[in-house]
Amino acid sequence: MSTEAKAPSRAILYALMFGPFFAMFDAGLINVGLPVIAREFGAEMIDAQWVTSVYLLAISALMPIFGTLSDRIGRGRIYNLGFFTISIFTLLCGFAPNLPLLILCRVLQAVGGAMVMANGMAIATESYPASERGRNLGLLASMVAVGSIAGPSIGGVVIGMFGWRVAFYLTFVVSFAAFAVTFFAIPRKRRSDAGLKHFDHAGAVLFALSIFAFIYGVSGLGGQGAHAGAAHAALLVCAVAFPLLLWVERRAPWPVLDIGLFRNRVFSSAIGASVISYATMYSPTILLPFYLQGTLGLSPQAAGLYLLSFPVAMALLSPLSGRLSDRIGSRPLAVAALVLNGLALIAFGLLTPAMPQWTILLPLFAMGVGLGMFQSPNSSAAMGNVPREKLGAGTSLVQLTKNLGMVMGIAFSTLAFSLLMAGHDLADAQAYLASARTVYWVAAALSFLGAWIASLRGQPAAPPR
């Protein structure tokens, strides 16, 4: 019996790999189908994009709620129920007769997604020895990259041949397979339900409102007319709701947002570095397709192949960096990754059409290496400094900061680029290059700042397990 306790089944880890794979596979698959969905329902693209945007909004707002809840009633139960919920509403997405019902099904699908995302790393952390944490989280991170590669490529083929509804039927098959595997592989340890009596209802509402308003507001910055007004109103709501949330959480016995976790220097440094890392690493995602297709004249297919170098590099590095962090710690890897990311962003700013087209692969691959080198060691550092009874809350915060970083990076690059390009057309190559260079170099400076923050974490003792 003691041997079994020290050597838990690897089936748990393999089952957990469904979570990060499905998240990126589903996102890539659906993104490819947005133009087709818009045409079928006679909708504008700005309305059809809510099929993907509302999922990110809902999952970000709900993750910490389910993370805290899982700490009370059991992670395995919430995780498995999450895949069941995803399966049901993914199937209903495929039968949606109109755009509003499709968007509603995506919101309900995100409820299941939040259950899964809030618990994957927590289960991996508590199920295996600390000496294996980096390696295990590295394997989970590599599945993010695999899903990023598989989603758009398979989605393009499936939607082109059979239509967008079949894409949802395919994701239903994947999610139901995940439900079946996790049902048998992941232990459902029952915890006391006493914590439900003290569930932080006020904190849950305020947190969801704050995150929803923040993401909606930041995403809408730079919009025109009613969209700009709605974005500003959302940010005002966030400015009121978030301080009220902090006031409520300091008094709650079981807070949804556990502010006490940030008193740990390693955890708070890892969270801060994560926001900056994802903001800077995803800031080029809006600008690069315009450069590849508009400035260099590449076809969408060719541009997509170039952009694949990012997730490929990440898939290769994530398992290796996770394993290495178990030996040398997370700090040197996180610092090196953010420095490499900053250098790649500087290189993006130096690109010109006169250079060979393949040269863009170098900074793209370097950024993928950087994210692969950063993600699992940084997550391992954060999770290693969360008490066992709060692993769900810790996981949800780690995952949330990735979403917030991506949203802020894309919003910053879009807004800054739009302001710099004022009065110029996208076809103006010189104006495009000068504007993009400024965006890239500001992002590079932020990446170097993130490296400094990562260097401050030190190696204090982990909390008692």
Short mmCIF file of C-alpha atoms in Angstrom, two decimals:
data_model
loop_
_atom_site.label_atom_id
_atom_site.label_comp_id
_atom_site.label_asym_id
_atom_site.label_seq_id
_atom_site.Cartn_x
_atom_site.Cartn_y
_atom_site.Cartn_z
CA MET A 1 0.00 0.00 0.00
CA SER A 2 2.78 2.43 0.78
CA THR A 3 4.37 1.70 -2.58
CA GLU A 4 1.13 2.60 -4.36
CA ALA A 5 0.91 5.84 -2.41
CA LYS A 6 4.41 6.83 -3.47
CA ALA A 7 3.91 5.83 -7.10
CA PRO A 8 0.44 6.93 -8.25
CA SER A 9 -0.78 5.72 -11.59
CA ARG A 10 0.44 7.65 -14.61
CA ALA A 11 -3.08 7.23 -15.99
CA ILE A 12 -4.11 10.29 -13.95
CA LEU A 13 -1.59 12.48 -15.78
CA TYR A 14 -2.48 11.06 -19.19
CA ALA A 15 -6.17 11.71 -18.52
CA LEU A 16 -5.39 15.28 -17.45
CA MET A 17 -3.75 15.91 -20.83
CA PHE A 18 -7.22 16.03 -22.39
CA GLY A 19 -7.88 19.35 -20.62
CA PRO A 20 -5.25 21.65 -22.14
CA PHE A 21 -5.49 19.87 -25.49
CA PHE A 22 -9.25 20.33 -25.72
CA ALA A 23 -9.10 24.02 -24.71
CA MET A 24 -6.83 24.95 -27.62
CA PHE A 25 -8.25 22.41 -30.06
CA ASP A 26 -11.78 23.76 -29.57
CA ALA A 27 -10.66 27.40 -29.84
CA GLY A 28 -8.69 26.81 -33.04
CA LEU A 29 -11.44 24.72 -34.61
CA ILE A 30 -14.17 27.30 -33.95
CA ASN A 31 -12.06 30.31 -34.98
CA VAL A 32 -11.63 28.80 -38.44
CA GLY A 33 -15.41 28.44 -38.76
CA LEU A 34 -16.39 32.00 -37.79
CA PRO A 35 -16.68 33.35 -41.37
CA VAL A 36 -18.85 30.37 -42.38
CA ILE A 37 -21.07 30.79 -39.28
CA ALA A 38 -21.48 34.50 -40.04
CA ARG A 39 -22.53 33.77 -43.63
CA GLU A 40 -25.04 31.07 -42.68
CA PHE A 41 -26.79 33.25 -40.09
CA GLY A 42 -26.48 36.46 -42.14
CA ALA A 43 -24.55 38.10 -39.30
CA GLU A 44 -21.83 40.73 -39.29
CA MET A 45 -18.37 39.53 -38.28
CA ILE A 46 -18.46 41.77 -35.20
CA ASP A 47 -21.51 39.78 -34.02
CA ALA A 48 -20.20 36.36 -35.03
CA GLN A 49 -16.95 36.88 -33.08
CA TRP A 50 -18.98 36.62 -29.87
CA VAL A 51 -19.06 32.86 -30.50
CA THR A 52 -15.41 32.83 -29.39
CA SER A 53 -15.26 35.97 -27.23
CA VAL A 54 -18.11 35.00 -24.92
CA TYR A 55 -16.38 31.69 -24.16
CA LEU A 56 -13.22 33.50 -23.01
CA LEU A 57 -15.27 35.96 -20.95
CA ALA A 58 -17.32 33.27 -19.23
CA ILE A 59 -14.47 30.87 -18.53
CA SER A 60 -12.29 33.65 -17.08
CA ALA A 61 -15.08 34.88 -14.80
CA LEU A 62 -15.96 31.39 -13.54
CA MET A 63 -12.58 29.67 -13.07
CA PRO A 64 -11.76 31.01 -9.58
CA ILE A 65 -15.31 30.25 -8.43
CA PHE A 66 -15.00 26.59 -9.43
CA GLY A 67 -11.41 26.45 -8.20
CA THR A 68 -12.48 27.51 -4.71
CA LEU A 69 -15.52 25.23 -4.85
CA SER A 70 -13.37 22.23 -5.78
CA ASP A 71 -11.18 22.86 -2.74
CA ARG A 72 -14.33 22.33 -0.67
CA ILE A 73 -16.11 19.37 -2.34
CA GLY A 74 -13.40 17.59 -4.32
CA ARG A 75 -11.44 18.28 -7.49
CA GLY A 76 -12.02 15.00 -9.31
CA ARG A 77 -15.79 15.37 -9.14
CA ILE A 78 -15.74 18.94 -10.49
CA TYR A 79 -13.20 18.08 -13.20
CA ASN A 80 -15.17 15.10 -14.53
CA LEU A 81 -18.48 16.98 -14.35
CA GLY A 82 -16.81 19.72 -16.37
CA PHE A 83 -16.18 17.44 -19.34
CA PHE A 84 -19.74 16.10 -19.13
CA THR A 85 -21.07 19.68 -19.22
CA ILE A 86 -18.81 20.55 -22.15
CA SER A 87 -20.00 17.48 -24.05
CA ILE A 88 -23.70 18.27 -23.67
CA PHE A 89 -23.50 21.90 -24.72
CA THR A 90 -20.93 21.28 -27.47
CA LEU A 91 -23.43 18.91 -29.06
CA LEU A 92 -26.20 21.50 -28.67
CA CYS A 93 -23.97 24.09 -30.34
CA GLY A 94 -24.02 21.92 -33.45
CA PHE A 95 -27.83 21.99 -33.51
CA ALA A 96 -28.21 25.73 -32.77
CA PRO A 97 -30.82 27.21 -35.17
CA ASN A 98 -29.62 30.81 -34.85
CA LEU A 99 -26.68 32.90 -33.64
CA PRO A 100 -28.11 33.97 -30.24
CA LEU A 101 -28.77 30.35 -29.24
CA LEU A 102 -25.30 29.34 -30.45
CA ILE A 103 -23.76 32.05 -28.27
CA LEU A 104 -25.88 30.92 -25.29
CA CYS A 105 -24.69 27.33 -25.74
CA ARG A 106 -21.09 28.58 -25.83
CA VAL A 107 -21.63 30.33 -22.48
CA LEU A 108 -22.95 27.09 -20.97
CA GLN A 109 -20.10 25.17 -22.59
CA ALA A 110 -17.71 27.60 -20.85
CA VAL A 111 -19.19 26.60 -17.48
CA GLY A 112 -17.78 23.11 -18.07
CA GLY A 113 -14.56 24.59 -19.42
CA ALA A 114 -14.08 26.56 -16.21
CA MET A 115 -14.56 23.39 -14.14
CA VAL A 116 -11.82 21.66 -16.14
CA MET A 117 -9.34 24.55 -16.34
CA ALA A 118 -9.63 25.32 -12.63
CA ASN A 119 -8.56 21.83 -11.58
CA GLY A 120 -6.13 20.26 -14.04
CA MET A 121 -2.89 21.58 -12.54
CA ALA A 122 -4.26 21.19 -9.01
CA ILE A 123 -4.91 17.47 -9.55
CA ALA A 124 -1.47 17.00 -11.16
CA THR A 125 0.18 18.82 -8.25
CA GLU A 126 -1.52 16.90 -5.44
CA SER A 127 -1.33 13.48 -7.16
CA TYR A 128 2.44 13.27 -7.65
CA PRO A 129 5.60 14.10 -5.68
CA ALA A 130 6.94 17.64 -5.79
CA SER A 131 10.08 16.34 -7.53
CA GLU A 132 7.94 15.48 -10.58
CA ARG A 133 5.82 18.64 -10.64
CA GLY A 134 7.76 20.50 -13.32
CA ARG A 135 7.91 17.49 -15.63
CA ASN A 136 4.19 16.82 -15.28
CA LEU A 137 3.17 20.43 -15.83
CA GLY A 138 5.52 20.51 -18.81
CA LEU A 139 3.65 17.61 -20.39
CA LEU A 140 0.34 19.41 -19.82
CA ALA A 141 1.79 22.59 -21.35
CA SER A 142 2.94 20.67 -24.42
CA MET A 143 -0.67 19.63 -25.01
CA VAL A 144 -1.60 23.31 -25.26
CA ALA A 145 0.75 23.55 -28.22
CA VAL A 146 -0.48 20.30 -29.76
CA GLY A 147 -4.06 21.54 -29.51
CA SER A 148 -3.04 24.86 -31.07
CA ILE A 149 -1.60 22.99 -34.05
CA ALA A 150 -4.40 20.44 -34.44
CA GLY A 151 -7.39 22.77 -34.02
CA PRO A 152 -6.96 25.14 -36.98
CA SER A 153 -5.55 22.51 -39.34
CA ILE A 154 -8.24 19.88 -38.67
CA GLY A 155 -10.90 22.59 -38.45
CA GLY A 156 -10.05 23.93 -41.89
CA VAL A 157 -10.40 20.48 -43.45
CA VAL A 158 -13.58 19.48 -41.58
CA ILE A 159 -15.39 22.78 -42.09
CA GLY A 160 -14.35 22.96 -45.73
CA MET A 161 -15.67 19.48 -46.45
CA PHE A 162 -18.66 19.10 -44.13
CA GLY A 163 -19.58 22.51 -42.66
CA TRP A 164 -19.21 24.22 -39.28
CA ARG A 165 -21.80 22.06 -37.47
CA VAL A 166 -19.68 18.96 -38.01
CA ALA A 167 -16.81 20.78 -36.28
CA PHE A 168 -18.92 20.93 -33.11
CA TYR A 169 -19.87 17.25 -33.50
CA LEU A 170 -16.16 16.45 -33.70
CA THR A 171 -15.37 18.43 -30.54
CA PHE A 172 -18.27 16.62 -28.86
CA VAL A 173 -16.58 13.29 -29.63
CA VAL A 174 -13.29 14.55 -28.16
CA SER A 175 -14.93 16.00 -25.04
CA PHE A 176 -17.06 12.90 -24.40
CA ALA A 177 -13.98 10.71 -24.79
CA ALA A 178 -12.30 12.93 -22.20
CA PHE A 179 -15.30 12.53 -19.89
CA ALA A 180 -15.14 8.73 -20.18
CA VAL A 181 -11.38 8.55 -19.61
CA THR A 182 -11.33 10.97 -16.66
CA PHE A 183 -14.32 9.20 -15.08
CA PHE A 184 -12.26 6.03 -14.66
CA ALA A 185 -8.73 7.48 -14.33
CA ILE A 186 -9.09 10.40 -11.91
CA PRO A 187 -9.95 9.64 -8.28
CA ARG A 188 -13.03 11.46 -6.98
CA LYS A 189 -12.01 12.06 -3.39
CA ARG A 190 -14.99 13.27 -1.45
CA ARG A 191 -14.34 16.22 0.80
CA SER A 192 -16.62 17.67 3.43
CA ASP A 193 -19.56 19.64 2.03
CA ALA A 194 -19.45 21.92 5.06
CA GLY A 195 -17.62 24.54 3.04
CA LEU A 196 -20.71 24.95 0.83
CA LYS A 197 -22.59 26.42 3.77
CA HIS A 198 -20.07 29.27 3.83
CA PHE A 199 -19.75 29.69 0.07
CA ASP A 200 -18.74 33.23 -0.82
CA HIS A 201 -21.79 34.21 -2.91
CA ALA A 202 -21.10 37.95 -2.76
CA GLY A 203 -17.46 37.43 -3.71
CA ALA A 204 -18.42 35.11 -6.58
CA VAL A 205 -20.82 37.68 -8.07
CA LEU A 206 -18.39 40.57 -7.66
CA PHE A 207 -15.49 38.58 -9.05
CA ALA A 208 -17.43 37.44 -12.13
CA LEU A 209 -18.66 41.00 -12.69
CA SER A 210 -15.16 42.48 -12.30
CA ILE A 211 -13.46 40.04 -14.66
CA PHE A 212 -16.26 40.14 -17.25
CA ALA A 213 -16.28 43.95 -17.24
CA PHE A 214 -12.48 44.19 -17.38
CA ILE A 215 -12.04 41.80 -20.30
CA TYR A 216 -14.97 43.27 -22.22
CA GLY A 217 -13.74 46.81 -21.59
CA VAL A 218 -10.11 46.20 -22.47
CA SER A 219 -11.07 44.23 -25.59
CA GLY A 220 -13.24 47.12 -26.79
CA LEU A 221 -10.65 49.86 -26.38
CA GLY A 222 -10.09 51.63 -29.66
CA GLY A 223 -13.59 50.86 -30.91
CA GLN A 224 -15.91 53.43 -32.42
CA GLY A 225 -19.34 54.76 -31.50
CA ALA A 226 -21.53 52.53 -29.36
CA HIS A 227 -18.79 49.89 -29.00
CA ALA A 228 -16.40 52.45 -27.50
CA GLY A 229 -19.10 53.68 -25.12
CA ALA A 230 -19.87 50.14 -23.98
CA ALA A 231 -16.16 49.44 -23.40
CA HIS A 232 -15.73 52.58 -21.30
CA ALA A 233 -18.87 51.76 -19.30
CA ALA A 234 -17.55 48.24 -18.66
CA LEU A 235 -14.23 49.58 -17.36
CA LEU A 236 -16.13 51.95 -15.07
CA VAL A 237 -18.12 49.00 -13.70
CA CYS A 238 -14.84 47.15 -13.09
CA ALA A 239 -13.36 50.19 -11.33
CA VAL A 240 -16.29 50.13 -8.89
CA ALA A 241 -16.74 46.35 -8.52
CA PHE A 242 -13.09 45.34 -8.01
CA PRO A 243 -12.35 47.49 -4.90
CA LEU A 244 -15.66 46.31 -3.46
CA LEU A 245 -14.56 42.71 -4.19
CA LEU A 246 -11.32 43.23 -2.26
CA TRP A 247 -13.24 44.64 0.68
CA VAL A 248 -15.64 41.66 0.72
CA GLU A 249 -12.89 39.05 0.30
CA ARG A 250 -10.90 40.30 3.28
CA ARG A 251 -13.89 39.45 5.46
CA ALA A 252 -15.08 36.21 3.82
CA PRO A 253 -14.28 32.91 5.65
CA TRP A 254 -13.89 31.04 2.32
CA PRO A 255 -13.05 33.78 -0.23
CA VAL A 256 -13.31 33.16 -3.97
CA LEU A 257 -10.28 35.42 -4.43
CA ASP A 258 -7.84 34.36 -1.72
CA ILE A 259 -5.74 37.50 -1.30
CA GLY A 260 -3.55 35.70 1.23
CA LEU A 261 -1.94 33.65 -1.56
CA PHE A 262 -0.26 36.82 -2.84
CA ARG A 263 1.65 37.23 0.42
CA ASN A 264 3.93 34.45 -0.80
CA ARG A 265 6.72 36.11 -2.77
CA VAL A 266 7.24 33.21 -5.19
CA PHE A 267 3.53 32.95 -5.98
CA SER A 268 3.02 36.69 -6.47
CA SER A 269 6.18 36.97 -8.60
CA ALA A 270 5.07 34.03 -10.75
CA ILE A 271 1.63 35.60 -11.26
CA GLY A 272 3.09 38.99 -12.16
CA ALA A 273 5.61 37.50 -14.57
CA SER A 274 2.85 35.40 -16.14
CA VAL A 275 0.66 38.41 -16.93
CA ILE A 276 3.59 40.24 -18.55
CA SER A 277 4.80 37.16 -20.37
CA TYR A 278 1.46 36.36 -22.00
CA ALA A 279 0.76 40.02 -22.75
CA THR A 280 4.04 40.45 -24.60
CA MET A 281 4.14 37.03 -26.26
CA TYR A 282 0.65 37.45 -27.70
CA SER A 283 0.97 41.12 -28.67
CA PRO A 284 2.25 40.21 -32.18
CA THR A 285 -0.63 37.84 -32.93
CA ILE A 286 -2.81 40.61 -34.41
CA LEU A 287 -0.03 42.35 -36.35
CA LEU A 288 1.88 39.42 -37.86
CA PRO A 289 -0.91 38.13 -40.16
CA PHE A 290 -1.17 41.62 -41.70
CA TYR A 291 2.60 41.69 -42.24
CA LEU A 292 2.71 38.22 -43.76
CA GLN A 293 -0.30 38.66 -46.05
CA GLY A 294 -0.39 42.42 -46.63
CA THR A 295 3.28 43.41 -46.72
CA LEU A 296 4.90 40.18 -47.90
CA GLY A 297 1.93 39.10 -50.06
CA LEU A 298 1.72 35.54 -48.71
CA SER A 299 -1.47 33.52 -49.07
CA PRO A 300 -3.49 32.79 -45.90
CA GLN A 301 -2.37 29.14 -46.10
CA ALA A 302 1.31 30.09 -46.35
CA ALA A 303 0.97 32.64 -43.54
CA GLY A 304 -0.63 29.97 -41.36
CA LEU A 305 2.29 27.62 -41.97
CA TYR A 306 4.76 30.32 -40.93
CA LEU A 307 2.79 30.97 -37.72
CA LEU A 308 2.87 27.25 -36.87
CA SER A 309 6.53 27.61 -35.91
CA PHE A 310 5.41 29.24 -32.63
CA PRO A 311 3.37 26.30 -31.21
CA VAL A 312 5.80 23.75 -32.66
CA ALA A 313 8.67 25.30 -30.72
CA MET A 314 6.52 25.47 -27.61
CA ALA A 315 5.54 21.80 -27.93
CA LEU A 316 9.20 20.80 -28.16
CA LEU A 317 10.43 22.90 -25.22
CA SER A 318 7.63 22.57 -22.66
CA PRO A 319 8.37 18.99 -21.49
CA LEU A 320 12.12 19.64 -21.42
CA SER A 321 11.87 22.89 -19.47
CA GLY A 322 9.47 21.34 -16.97
CA ARG A 323 11.84 18.47 -16.32
CA LEU A 324 14.79 20.87 -16.04
CA SER A 325 12.95 23.08 -13.55
CA ASP A 326 12.66 20.08 -11.21
CA ARG A 327 16.47 20.07 -11.08
CA ILE A 328 17.55 23.72 -11.13
CA GLY A 329 14.41 25.59 -10.08
CA SER A 330 12.13 27.90 -12.04
CA ARG A 331 13.88 31.26 -11.65
CA PRO A 332 16.74 30.91 -14.19
CA LEU A 333 14.40 29.42 -16.79
CA ALA A 334 11.70 32.08 -16.33
CA VAL A 335 14.24 34.91 -16.51
CA ALA A 336 15.97 33.45 -19.59
CA ALA A 337 12.61 32.88 -21.31
CA LEU A 338 11.48 36.48 -20.84
CA VAL A 339 14.85 37.84 -21.98
CA LEU A 340 14.67 35.63 -25.09
CA ASN A 341 11.12 36.84 -25.69
CA GLY A 342 12.27 40.46 -25.46
CA LEU A 343 15.06 39.84 -27.98
CA ALA A 344 12.58 38.16 -30.35
CA LEU A 345 10.28 41.19 -30.14
CA ILE A 346 13.21 43.49 -30.96
CA ALA A 347 13.95 41.26 -33.95
CA PHE A 348 10.33 41.58 -35.14
CA GLY A 349 10.79 45.34 -35.18
CA LEU A 350 13.88 45.01 -37.39
CA LEU A 351 12.18 42.94 -40.10
CA THR A 352 11.82 44.51 -43.55
CA PRO A 353 10.34 43.18 -46.81
CA ALA A 354 13.83 43.23 -48.33
CA MET A 355 14.90 40.37 -46.05
CA PRO A 356 14.36 36.74 -47.10
CA GLN A 357 10.88 35.62 -46.07
CA TRP A 358 12.20 32.73 -44.01
CA THR A 359 13.89 35.16 -41.58
CA ILE A 360 10.56 35.74 -39.83
CA LEU A 361 10.71 32.12 -38.68
CA LEU A 362 13.64 32.96 -36.39
CA PRO A 363 11.86 35.35 -33.99
CA LEU A 364 8.66 33.30 -34.24
CA PHE A 365 10.49 30.12 -33.26
CA ALA A 366 12.38 32.02 -30.54
CA MET A 367 9.09 33.24 -29.03
CA GLY A 368 7.76 29.68 -29.04
CA VAL A 369 10.95 28.53 -27.31
CA GLY A 370 10.49 31.36 -24.80
CA LEU A 371 6.91 30.44 -23.95
CA GLY A 372 7.80 26.74 -23.79
CA MET A 373 10.70 27.57 -21.48
CA PHE A 374 8.56 29.85 -19.30
CA GLN A 375 5.15 28.25 -18.93
CA SER A 376 5.69 25.01 -17.03
CA PRO A 377 8.55 26.19 -14.73
CA ASN A 378 6.60 29.32 -13.82
CA SER A 379 3.39 27.35 -13.19
CA SER A 380 5.36 24.82 -11.15
CA ALA A 381 6.81 27.62 -9.00
CA ALA A 382 3.36 29.08 -8.38
CA MET A 383 1.69 25.74 -7.62
CA GLY A 384 4.55 24.65 -5.37
CA ASN A 385 3.81 27.61 -3.12
CA VAL A 386 0.09 27.06 -2.70
CA PRO A 387 -1.17 25.08 0.32
CA ARG A 388 -2.69 21.74 -0.63
CA GLU A 389 -6.14 22.74 0.60
CA LYS A 390 -6.09 25.77 -1.75
CA LEU A 391 -4.72 24.16 -4.92
CA GLY A 392 -7.98 24.74 -6.81
CA ALA A 393 -7.92 28.45 -6.01
CA GLY A 394 -4.23 28.62 -6.96
CA THR A 395 -4.74 26.80 -10.27
CA SER A 396 -7.61 29.07 -11.26
CA LEU A 397 -5.52 32.19 -10.58
CA VAL A 398 -2.59 30.85 -12.60
CA GLN A 399 -4.90 30.06 -15.52
CA LEU A 400 -6.75 33.37 -15.20
CA THR A 401 -3.57 35.42 -15.44
CA LYS A 402 -2.79 33.75 -18.77
CA ASN A 403 -6.16 34.83 -20.16
CA LEU A 404 -5.80 38.35 -18.76
CA GLY A 405 -2.30 38.65 -20.19
CA MET A 406 -3.41 37.53 -23.65
CA VAL A 407 -6.39 39.91 -23.64
CA MET A 408 -4.27 42.87 -22.49
CA GLY A 409 -1.50 42.10 -24.98
CA ILE A 410 -3.86 41.89 -27.94
CA ALA A 411 -5.79 44.99 -26.79
CA PHE A 412 -2.60 47.00 -26.25
CA SER A 413 -1.09 46.10 -29.61
CA THR A 414 -4.37 46.77 -31.45
CA LEU A 415 -4.98 50.14 -29.77
CA ALA A 416 -1.37 51.34 -30.04
CA PHE A 417 -1.08 50.24 -33.65
CA SER A 418 -4.37 51.95 -34.56
CA LEU A 419 -3.24 55.22 -32.99
CA LEU A 420 0.16 55.07 -34.69
CA MET A 421 -1.43 54.26 -38.06
CA ALA A 422 -3.95 57.12 -37.87
CA GLY A 423 -4.19 58.73 -41.29
CA HIS A 424 -2.44 55.85 -43.04
CA ASP A 425 -3.76 52.85 -44.94
CA LEU A 426 -2.68 49.30 -44.09
CA ALA A 427 -1.28 49.09 -47.61
CA ASP A 428 1.27 51.77 -46.68
CA ALA A 429 4.21 49.45 -45.95
CA GLN A 430 6.45 52.13 -44.46
CA ALA A 431 3.78 53.36 -42.03
CA TYR A 432 2.93 49.76 -41.10
CA LEU A 433 6.56 48.85 -40.38
CA ALA A 434 7.19 51.98 -38.30
CA SER A 435 4.00 51.54 -36.27
CA ALA A 436 4.53 47.81 -35.70
CA ARG A 437 8.17 48.45 -34.71
CA THR A 438 7.06 50.78 -31.92
CA VAL A 439 4.52 48.24 -30.63
CA TYR A 440 7.09 45.43 -30.69
CA TRP A 441 9.77 47.43 -28.92
CA VAL A 442 7.44 48.62 -26.16
CA ALA A 443 6.42 44.98 -25.68
CA ALA A 444 10.12 44.03 -25.57
CA ALA A 445 10.72 46.56 -22.78
CA LEU A 446 7.81 45.05 -20.84
CA SER A 447 9.25 41.57 -21.37
CA PHE A 448 12.58 42.68 -19.86
CA LEU A 449 10.60 44.14 -16.94
CA GLY A 450 8.95 40.73 -16.55
CA ALA A 451 12.39 39.09 -16.45
CA TRP A 452 13.34 41.42 -13.60
CA ILE A 453 10.14 40.56 -11.71
CA ALA A 454 10.82 36.84 -12.22
CA SER A 455 14.33 37.28 -10.82
CA LEU A 456 12.93 38.64 -7.53
CA ARG A 457 11.08 35.49 -6.54
CA GLY A 458 13.93 33.81 -4.70
CA GLN A 459 13.41 30.27 -3.43
CA PRO A 460 11.59 30.47 -0.08
CA ALA A 461 10.31 27.29 1.45
CA ALA A 462 7.02 26.02 0.10
CA PRO A 463 4.00 26.11 2.39
CA PRO A 464 3.25 23.04 4.41
CA ARG A 465 1.62 20.25 2.52
#
